[in-house]
Amino acid sequence: MQLGIVGLGRMGGNIARRLTKAGHDCVVWDRNEAAVTELGGEGNRPAADLGDLVAKLDAPRAIWVMLPAGGPTESTIATLAGLLSPGDVIIDGGNTFYKDDIRRAAELEPKGLHYVDVGTSGGVWGLERGYCMMIGGTKEAVDRLDPIFAALAPGLGDIPRTPGREGRDSRVESGYMHCGPAGSGHFVKMVHNGIEYGLMQAYAEGFEILRHKDSTALPENERFTLDLADVSEVWRRGSVVSSWLLDLSAIALTKDEQLSDFPGEVADSGEGRWTVMAAIEEAVSAEVLSAALYTRFRSRQDHTFGEKLLSAMRFQFGGHTEFKSK
């Protein structure tokens, strides 16, 4: 299947690579000419600009936009809307605020253009592992794009099947889901990222407690000097707190148990704030997610070991760099 891809950064570039390996025909463009040249040398068709990208695709076209939320995505979709024809599909795979999706879908509908929002999880590991996708849009558009989603998804793999799922949507077991109308995909991904904040914070606080068990503030016979790399490793093996985030923590701690490359200043990319806003709008109590968000704010003023671990996890799964300047 043909697909245009705009934005060839950490996620967009690997999406193009995974699709090309699966036999799909990708036309790629990015403002960074070096990225276009690199992807072009790997079997993708390079485009000179957005107009050239549209011209190289056969109707009905599908174009995946993988850019930072806000201005870059907004302006790119507006430009594409003026270049495309009725029946074409614009896909936003970035971390867009779901209310912007609802608005865009309504704006594009009179032009005969479909809008699909794809909450995409997998980070820099997606090329190898595949991407978990939460998708919003019309059934017609989502079903048409199914070969793309199936190629990007992880597939069944070796995860045990959940008993009682007979007769339910089989795509979900492969790692992608049609959540509902426009905006629903990014809404589910937004809450996913809010939960991620809470999970990461729980690990960070737990390892902070473990690390300070040798504190001189404690009675000498109650002090333990614990090997945090080994603790994270043993928890990976059959523990109820095992997870991919714990796997990534183990990688970081094994490399450097002091996490000295990470200053402990932890950024937030928007989805945590939006999740808390949604909780307020819905009058839903979300103490853990709210506290995890506020901790990230505080980390920019006073850094702890736990926040170094948060930063290390963000680097491992998403390539987010919060390193000390050398």
mmCIF file of C-alpha atoms in Angstrom:
data_model
loop_
_atom_site.group_PDB
_atom_site.id
_atom_site.type_symbol
_atom_site.label_atom_id
_atom_site.label_comp_id
_atom_site.label_asym_id
_atom_site.label_seq_id
_atom_site.Cartn_x
_atom_site.Cartn_y
_atom_site.Cartn_z
ATOM 1 C CA MET A 1 0.000 0.000 0.000
ATOM 2 C CA GLN A 2 1.159 3.554 -0.674
ATOM 3 C CA LEU A 3 1.659 6.008 2.184
ATOM 4 C CA GLY A 4 3.122 9.481 2.394
ATOM 5 C CA ILE A 5 5.059 10.241 5.585
ATOM 6 C CA VAL A 6 5.799 13.796 6.726
ATOM 7 C CA GLY A 7 8.285 14.061 9.589
ATOM 8 C CA LEU A 8 11.250 11.682 9.724
ATOM 9 C CA GLY A 9 12.428 12.053 13.308
ATOM 10 C CA ARG A 10 12.841 9.311 15.910
ATOM 11 C CA MET A 11 9.353 7.928 15.305
ATOM 12 C CA GLY A 12 8.529 8.942 11.732
ATOM 13 C CA GLY A 13 11.753 7.621 10.263
ATOM 14 C CA ASN A 14 11.355 4.223 11.890
ATOM 15 C CA ILE A 15 7.703 4.016 10.864
ATOM 16 C CA ALA A 16 8.840 4.449 7.257
ATOM 17 C CA ARG A 17 11.537 1.805 7.717
ATOM 18 C CA ARG A 18 9.164 -0.735 9.250
ATOM 19 C CA LEU A 19 6.592 -0.221 6.492
ATOM 20 C CA THR A 20 9.180 -0.482 3.721
ATOM 21 C CA LYS A 21 10.495 -3.742 5.197
ATOM 22 C CA ALA A 22 6.919 -5.029 5.100
ATOM 23 C CA GLY A 23 6.658 -4.244 1.372
ATOM 24 C CA HIS A 24 4.726 -0.968 1.480
ATOM 25 C CA ASP A 25 5.543 1.970 -0.806
ATOM 26 C CA CYS A 26 6.445 5.056 1.254
ATOM 27 C CA VAL A 27 6.966 8.565 -0.091
ATOM 28 C CA VAL A 28 8.827 10.599 2.548
ATOM 29 C CA TRP A 29 9.509 14.251 3.271
ATOM 30 C CA ASP A 30 11.037 16.292 6.075
ATOM 31 C CA ARG A 31 12.480 19.798 6.305
ATOM 32 C CA ASN A 32 15.751 18.086 7.176
ATOM 33 C CA GLU A 33 17.122 17.161 3.749
ATOM 34 C CA ALA A 34 19.643 14.752 5.275
ATOM 35 C CA ALA A 35 16.816 12.695 6.796
ATOM 36 C CA VAL A 36 15.049 12.543 3.424
ATOM 37 C CA THR A 37 18.255 11.453 1.706
ATOM 38 C CA GLU A 38 18.931 8.782 4.347
ATOM 39 C CA LEU A 39 15.430 7.298 4.115
ATOM 40 C CA GLY A 40 15.568 7.523 0.328
ATOM 41 C CA GLY A 41 18.677 5.366 0.381
ATOM 42 C CA GLU A 42 16.785 2.718 2.367
ATOM 43 C CA GLY A 43 14.109 2.049 -0.225
ATOM 44 C CA ASN A 44 11.681 4.905 0.394
ATOM 45 C CA ARG A 45 10.792 7.436 -2.300
ATOM 46 C CA PRO A 46 12.022 10.933 -1.368
ATOM 47 C CA ALA A 47 9.905 14.021 -2.017
ATOM 48 C CA ALA A 48 11.183 17.569 -2.529
ATOM 49 C CA ASP A 49 8.290 19.218 -0.668
ATOM 50 C CA LEU A 50 4.667 18.617 0.344
ATOM 51 C CA GLY A 51 3.400 19.282 -3.167
ATOM 52 C CA ASP A 52 5.841 16.759 -4.630
ATOM 53 C CA LEU A 53 4.858 14.205 -1.982
ATOM 54 C CA VAL A 54 1.166 14.548 -2.886
ATOM 55 C CA ALA A 55 1.960 14.323 -6.616
ATOM 56 C CA LYS A 56 3.877 11.053 -6.145
ATOM 57 C CA LEU A 57 0.924 9.309 -4.482
ATOM 58 C CA ASP A 58 -1.967 7.702 -6.351
ATOM 59 C CA ALA A 59 -5.520 8.673 -5.372
ATOM 60 C CA PRO A 60 -7.079 8.005 -2.967
ATOM 61 C CA ARG A 61 -4.022 9.119 -1.017
ATOM 62 C CA ALA A 62 -3.068 8.593 2.616
ATOM 63 C CA ILE A 63 -0.506 10.819 4.334
ATOM 64 C CA TRP A 64 0.847 10.210 7.846
ATOM 65 C CA VAL A 65 1.982 13.371 9.678
ATOM 66 C CA MET A 66 4.493 12.648 12.455
ATOM 67 C CA LEU A 67 5.435 16.056 13.835
ATOM 68 C CA PRO A 68 5.399 17.830 17.219
ATOM 69 C CA ALA A 69 1.905 18.707 18.429
ATOM 70 C CA GLY A 70 0.744 22.268 17.941
ATOM 71 C CA GLY A 71 2.104 24.639 15.304
ATOM 72 C CA PRO A 72 4.147 22.243 13.131
ATOM 73 C CA THR A 73 1.314 19.711 12.861
ATOM 74 C CA GLU A 74 -1.370 22.399 12.497
ATOM 75 C CA SER A 75 0.359 24.223 9.634
ATOM 76 C CA THR A 76 1.284 20.999 7.822
ATOM 77 C CA ILE A 77 -2.275 19.658 7.914
ATOM 78 C CA ALA A 78 -3.613 23.025 6.717
ATOM 79 C CA THR A 79 -1.194 22.943 3.769
ATOM 80 C CA LEU A 80 -2.056 19.338 2.916
ATOM 81 C CA ALA A 81 -5.777 20.142 3.030
ATOM 82 C CA GLY A 82 -5.220 22.584 0.175
ATOM 83 C CA LEU A 83 -3.322 20.019 -1.906
ATOM 84 C CA LEU A 84 -5.418 16.870 -1.456
ATOM 85 C CA SER A 85 -8.601 15.665 -3.146
ATOM 86 C CA PRO A 86 -11.902 14.275 -1.825
ATOM 87 C CA GLY A 87 -11.435 10.745 -0.540
ATOM 88 C CA ASP A 88 -7.849 11.303 0.618
ATOM 89 C CA VAL A 89 -6.873 10.654 4.240
ATOM 90 C CA ILE A 90 -4.737 12.735 6.591
ATOM 91 C CA ILE A 91 -3.322 10.772 9.548
ATOM 92 C CA ASP A 92 -1.911 12.501 12.618
ATOM 93 C CA GLY A 93 0.325 10.048 14.476
ATOM 94 C CA GLY A 94 1.854 12.554 16.907
ATOM 95 C CA ASN A 95 0.811 13.420 20.442
ATOM 96 C CA THR A 96 -1.954 15.856 19.528
ATOM 97 C CA PHE A 97 -4.568 17.122 22.006
ATOM 98 C CA TYR A 98 -7.724 15.172 21.208
ATOM 99 C CA LYS A 99 -9.956 18.272 21.041
ATOM 100 C CA ASP A 100 -7.783 19.537 18.180
ATOM 101 C CA ASP A 101 -8.522 16.264 16.359
ATOM 102 C CA ILE A 102 -12.264 16.768 16.758
ATOM 103 C CA ARG A 103 -11.985 20.296 15.355
ATOM 104 C CA ARG A 104 -9.773 19.280 12.425
ATOM 105 C CA ALA A 105 -12.017 16.391 11.410
ATOM 106 C CA ALA A 106 -14.985 18.770 11.310
ATOM 107 C CA GLU A 107 -12.995 21.301 9.233
ATOM 108 C CA LEU A 108 -11.824 18.672 6.729
ATOM 109 C CA GLU A 109 -15.173 16.901 6.290
ATOM 110 C CA PRO A 110 -16.703 19.549 3.961
ATOM 111 C CA LYS A 111 -13.662 19.122 1.693
ATOM 112 C CA GLY A 112 -14.343 15.384 1.453
ATOM 113 C CA LEU A 113 -11.121 14.598 3.338
ATOM 114 C CA HIS A 114 -10.897 11.907 6.008
ATOM 115 C CA TYR A 115 -9.028 12.585 9.230
ATOM 116 C CA VAL A 116 -7.569 9.760 11.339
ATOM 117 C CA ASP A 117 -5.774 10.256 14.653
ATOM 118 C CA VAL A 118 -3.354 7.553 15.736
ATOM 119 C CA GLY A 119 -1.996 7.532 19.267
ATOM 120 C CA THR A 120 1.317 5.748 18.738
ATOM 121 C CA SER A 121 3.302 4.062 21.513
ATOM 122 C CA GLY A 122 6.590 2.277 21.058
ATOM 123 C CA GLY A 123 9.194 5.017 21.026
ATOM 124 C CA VAL A 124 12.623 4.349 19.566
ATOM 125 C CA TRP A 125 12.076 0.587 19.969
ATOM 126 C CA GLY A 126 9.133 0.541 17.557
ATOM 127 C CA LEU A 127 11.161 -0.417 14.496
ATOM 128 C CA GLU A 128 12.089 -3.704 16.148
ATOM 129 C CA ARG A 129 9.129 -4.328 18.473
ATOM 130 C CA GLY A 130 6.296 -2.695 16.541
ATOM 131 C CA TYR A 131 3.941 0.064 17.653
ATOM 132 C CA CYS A 132 0.863 -0.107 19.844
ATOM 133 C CA MET A 133 -1.730 2.113 18.137
ATOM 134 C CA MET A 134 -4.941 3.682 19.386
ATOM 135 C CA ILE A 135 -6.919 4.936 16.389
ATOM 136 C CA GLY A 136 -9.754 7.425 15.936
ATOM 137 C CA GLY A 137 -11.704 8.128 12.747
ATOM 138 C CA THR A 138 -14.463 6.825 10.522
ATOM 139 C CA LYS A 139 -14.755 3.087 10.025
ATOM 140 C CA GLU A 140 -14.352 3.562 6.262
ATOM 141 C CA ALA A 141 -11.012 5.347 6.579
ATOM 142 C CA VAL A 142 -9.625 3.128 9.351
ATOM 143 C CA ASP A 143 -10.551 -0.088 7.539
ATOM 144 C CA ARG A 144 -8.920 1.167 4.343
ATOM 145 C CA LEU A 145 -5.677 1.798 6.227
ATOM 146 C CA ASP A 146 -5.679 -1.598 7.950
ATOM 147 C CA PRO A 147 -2.694 -2.978 5.944
ATOM 148 C CA ILE A 148 -0.595 -0.060 7.250
ATOM 149 C CA PHE A 149 -1.645 -0.565 10.853
ATOM 150 C CA ALA A 150 -1.179 -4.335 10.652
ATOM 151 C CA ALA A 151 2.401 -3.891 9.391
ATOM 152 C CA LEU A 152 3.287 -1.374 12.105
ATOM 153 C CA ALA A 153 1.708 -3.319 14.972
ATOM 154 C CA PRO A 154 3.700 -5.808 17.087
ATOM 155 C CA GLY A 155 1.430 -8.744 16.218
ATOM 156 C CA LEU A 156 0.405 -11.533 18.565
ATOM 157 C CA GLY A 157 3.974 -12.353 19.572
ATOM 158 C CA ASP A 158 4.437 -14.612 22.582
ATOM 159 C CA ILE A 159 2.074 -12.768 24.954
ATOM 160 C CA PRO A 160 -0.439 -15.250 26.398
ATOM 161 C CA ARG A 161 -3.930 -14.721 25.014
ATOM 162 C CA THR A 162 -6.554 -13.388 27.411
ATOM 163 C CA PRO A 163 -9.231 -16.003 28.156
ATOM 164 C CA GLY A 164 -12.741 -15.119 26.993
ATOM 165 C CA ARG A 165 -11.822 -12.838 24.094
ATOM 166 C CA GLU A 166 -13.428 -15.092 21.492
ATOM 167 C CA GLY A 167 -15.589 -13.072 19.099
ATOM 168 C CA ARG A 168 -14.017 -9.712 19.971
ATOM 169 C CA ASP A 169 -11.976 -7.503 17.608
ATOM 170 C CA SER A 170 -8.893 -9.587 16.750
ATOM 171 C CA ARG A 171 -6.889 -6.489 15.772
ATOM 172 C CA VAL A 172 -6.596 -5.558 19.433
ATOM 173 C CA GLU A 173 -4.571 -8.695 20.181
ATOM 174 C CA SER A 174 -2.154 -7.644 17.444
ATOM 175 C CA GLY A 175 -1.579 -4.281 19.112
ATOM 176 C CA TYR A 176 -3.926 -1.811 17.426
ATOM 177 C CA MET A 177 -7.466 -0.667 18.123
ATOM 178 C CA HIS A 178 -10.130 1.420 16.417
ATOM 179 C CA CYS A 179 -11.268 3.361 19.479
ATOM 180 C CA GLY A 180 -14.096 5.365 17.906
ATOM 181 C CA PRO A 181 -14.602 8.693 16.073
ATOM 182 C CA ALA A 182 -11.963 11.349 15.465
ATOM 183 C CA GLY A 183 -10.189 12.320 18.669
ATOM 184 C CA SER A 184 -10.825 9.044 20.477
ATOM 185 C CA GLY A 185 -7.468 7.543 19.505
ATOM 186 C CA HIS A 186 -5.477 10.445 20.892
ATOM 187 C CA PHE A 187 -7.730 10.574 23.958
ATOM 188 C CA VAL A 188 -6.899 6.939 24.800
ATOM 189 C CA LYS A 189 -3.189 7.592 24.125
ATOM 190 C CA MET A 190 -3.343 10.710 26.323
ATOM 191 C CA VAL A 191 -4.640 8.699 29.277
ATOM 192 C CA HIS A 192 -2.068 5.979 28.463
ATOM 193 C CA ASN A 193 0.676 8.578 28.871
ATOM 194 C CA GLY A 194 -0.896 9.908 32.068
ATOM 195 C CA ILE A 195 -0.785 6.363 33.486
ATOM 196 C CA GLU A 196 2.809 6.102 32.280
ATOM 197 C CA TYR A 197 3.663 9.146 34.420
ATOM 198 C CA GLY A 198 2.207 7.394 37.473
ATOM 199 C CA LEU A 199 3.964 4.080 36.822
ATOM 200 C CA MET A 200 7.310 5.771 36.270
ATOM 201 C CA GLN A 201 6.861 7.812 39.444
ATOM 202 C CA ALA A 202 6.125 4.665 41.457
ATOM 203 C CA TYR A 203 9.352 3.024 40.268
ATOM 204 C CA ALA A 204 11.296 6.243 40.894
ATOM 205 C CA GLU A 205 10.046 6.573 44.466
ATOM 206 C CA GLY A 206 10.612 2.886 45.218
ATOM 207 C CA PHE A 207 14.210 2.953 44.031
ATOM 208 C CA GLU A 208 14.774 6.201 45.939
ATOM 209 C CA ILE A 209 13.723 4.394 49.146
ATOM 210 C CA LEU A 210 15.981 1.434 48.334
ATOM 211 C CA ARG A 211 18.940 3.699 47.633
ATOM 212 C CA HIS A 212 18.686 5.552 50.952
ATOM 213 C CA LYS A 213 18.448 2.430 53.108
ATOM 214 C CA ASP A 214 22.147 2.864 53.946
ATOM 215 C CA SER A 215 21.571 6.385 55.305
ATOM 216 C CA THR A 216 23.456 7.323 58.467
ATOM 217 C CA ALA A 217 20.161 8.734 59.758
ATOM 218 C CA LEU A 218 19.093 5.128 60.385
ATOM 219 C CA PRO A 219 20.299 2.879 63.236
ATOM 220 C CA GLU A 220 23.391 1.030 62.084
ATOM 221 C CA ASN A 221 21.799 -2.398 62.385
ATOM 222 C CA GLU A 222 18.931 -1.289 60.092
ATOM 223 C CA ARG A 223 21.131 -0.083 57.249
ATOM 224 C CA PHE A 224 21.422 -2.083 54.028
ATOM 225 C CA THR A 225 23.609 -1.322 51.036
ATOM 226 C CA LEU A 226 21.519 -2.633 48.165
ATOM 227 C CA ASP A 227 22.600 -3.317 44.604
ATOM 228 C CA LEU A 228 19.902 -1.472 42.655
ATOM 229 C CA ALA A 229 20.860 -2.987 39.307
ATOM 230 C CA ASP A 230 20.397 -6.459 40.791
ATOM 231 C CA VAL A 231 17.123 -5.484 42.486
ATOM 232 C CA SER A 232 15.709 -4.263 39.174
ATOM 233 C CA GLU A 233 16.918 -7.438 37.479
ATOM 234 C CA VAL A 234 15.428 -9.845 40.016
ATOM 235 C CA TRP A 235 12.085 -7.990 39.849
ATOM 236 C CA ARG A 236 12.054 -8.570 36.093
ATOM 237 C CA ARG A 237 11.980 -12.328 36.712
ATOM 238 C CA GLY A 238 8.450 -13.330 37.708
ATOM 239 C CA SER A 239 7.610 -10.369 39.956
ATOM 240 C CA VAL A 240 4.132 -8.786 39.817
ATOM 241 C CA VAL A 241 5.793 -5.386 39.251
ATOM 242 C CA SER A 242 7.657 -6.538 36.136
ATOM 243 C CA SER A 243 7.077 -4.342 33.065
ATOM 244 C CA TRP A 244 8.834 -2.838 30.086
ATOM 245 C CA LEU A 245 9.526 0.285 32.161
ATOM 246 C CA LEU A 246 11.279 -1.913 34.728
ATOM 247 C CA ASP A 247 13.266 -3.521 31.890
ATOM 248 C CA LEU A 248 14.429 -0.053 30.827
ATOM 249 C CA SER A 249 15.275 0.882 34.406
ATOM 250 C CA ALA A 250 17.411 -2.257 34.690
ATOM 251 C CA ILE A 251 19.306 -1.291 31.526
ATOM 252 C CA ALA A 252 20.032 2.193 32.886
ATOM 253 C CA LEU A 253 21.019 1.020 36.386
ATOM 254 C CA THR A 254 23.281 -1.742 35.063
ATOM 255 C CA LYS A 255 25.108 0.787 32.918
ATOM 256 C CA ASP A 256 25.570 3.245 35.806
ATOM 257 C CA GLU A 257 23.940 2.681 39.189
ATOM 258 C CA GLN A 258 24.484 6.347 40.105
ATOM 259 C CA LEU A 259 22.760 7.540 36.880
ATOM 260 C CA SER A 260 25.403 10.259 36.818
ATOM 261 C CA ASP A 261 24.622 11.335 33.248
ATOM 262 C CA PHE A 262 21.088 12.365 34.237
ATOM 263 C CA PRO A 263 20.630 15.624 36.148
ATOM 264 C CA GLY A 264 17.155 14.705 37.454
ATOM 265 C CA GLU A 265 15.286 17.489 35.668
ATOM 266 C CA VAL A 266 12.294 15.754 34.087
ATOM 267 C CA ALA A 267 10.273 17.266 31.250
ATOM 268 C CA ASP A 268 6.591 16.683 30.570
ATOM 269 C CA SER A 269 5.392 16.509 26.988
ATOM 270 C CA GLY A 270 1.789 17.649 27.470
ATOM 271 C CA GLU A 271 -0.218 14.442 27.736
ATOM 272 C CA GLY A 272 0.080 14.305 31.535
ATOM 273 C CA ARG A 273 -1.356 17.810 31.829
ATOM 274 C CA TRP A 274 -4.160 16.991 29.399
ATOM 275 C CA THR A 275 -5.008 13.820 31.336
ATOM 276 C CA VAL A 276 -5.329 15.771 34.585
ATOM 277 C CA MET A 277 -7.452 18.378 32.767
ATOM 278 C CA ALA A 278 -9.739 15.595 31.508
ATOM 279 C CA ALA A 279 -10.031 14.212 35.037
ATOM 280 C CA ILE A 280 -11.099 17.652 36.269
ATOM 281 C CA GLU A 281 -13.653 18.018 33.447
ATOM 282 C CA GLU A 282 -15.086 14.577 34.228
ATOM 283 C CA ALA A 283 -14.916 15.040 38.039
ATOM 284 C CA VAL A 284 -12.754 11.911 38.287
ATOM 285 C CA SER A 285 -10.302 11.579 41.166
ATOM 286 C CA ALA A 286 -6.752 11.124 39.811
ATOM 287 C CA GLU A 287 -4.435 11.644 42.785
ATOM 288 C CA VAL A 288 -1.548 9.482 41.555
ATOM 289 C CA LEU A 289 -1.438 10.921 38.041
ATOM 290 C CA SER A 290 -1.723 14.483 39.345
ATOM 291 C CA ALA A 291 1.047 13.966 41.897
ATOM 292 C CA ALA A 292 3.316 12.425 39.235
ATOM 293 C CA LEU A 293 2.802 15.477 37.017
ATOM 294 C CA TYR A 294 3.505 17.914 39.855
ATOM 295 C CA THR A 295 6.672 16.010 40.754
ATOM 296 C CA ARG A 296 7.968 16.657 37.247
ATOM 297 C CA PHE A 297 7.345 20.373 37.753
ATOM 298 C CA ARG A 298 9.234 20.299 41.058
ATOM 299 C CA SER A 299 12.112 18.335 39.536
ATOM 300 C CA ARG A 300 13.133 21.427 37.601
ATOM 301 C CA GLN A 301 14.012 23.141 40.858
ATOM 302 C CA ASP A 302 15.354 20.340 43.096
ATOM 303 C CA HIS A 303 16.613 17.020 41.738
ATOM 304 C CA THR A 304 16.551 13.612 43.429
ATOM 305 C CA PHE A 305 17.880 10.177 42.509
ATOM 306 C CA GLY A 306 14.322 9.089 41.742
ATOM 307 C CA GLU A 307 14.040 11.857 39.183
ATOM 308 C CA LYS A 308 17.298 10.720 37.605
ATOM 309 C CA LEU A 309 15.629 7.333 37.131
ATOM 310 C CA LEU A 310 12.573 9.017 35.586
ATOM 311 C CA SER A 311 14.897 10.781 33.168
ATOM 312 C CA ALA A 312 16.744 7.547 32.415
ATOM 313 C CA MET A 313 13.482 5.735 31.620
ATOM 314 C CA ARG A 314 12.416 8.550 29.273
ATOM 315 C CA PHE A 315 15.726 8.262 27.440
ATOM 316 C CA GLN A 316 15.473 4.479 27.155
ATOM 317 C CA PHE A 317 11.975 4.331 25.645
ATOM 318 C CA GLY A 318 11.745 7.591 23.754
ATOM 319 C CA GLY A 319 15.239 8.935 23.198
ATOM 320 C CA HIS A 320 14.373 12.009 25.290
ATOM 321 C CA THR A 321 17.682 13.605 26.274
ATOM 322 C CA GLU A 322 17.958 15.259 29.680
ATOM 323 C CA PHE A 323 21.691 14.736 30.112
ATOM 324 C CA LYS A 324 24.148 16.911 31.936
ATOM 325 C CA SER A 325 26.046 19.223 29.624
ATOM 326 C CA LYS A 326 29.572 17.858 29.311
#
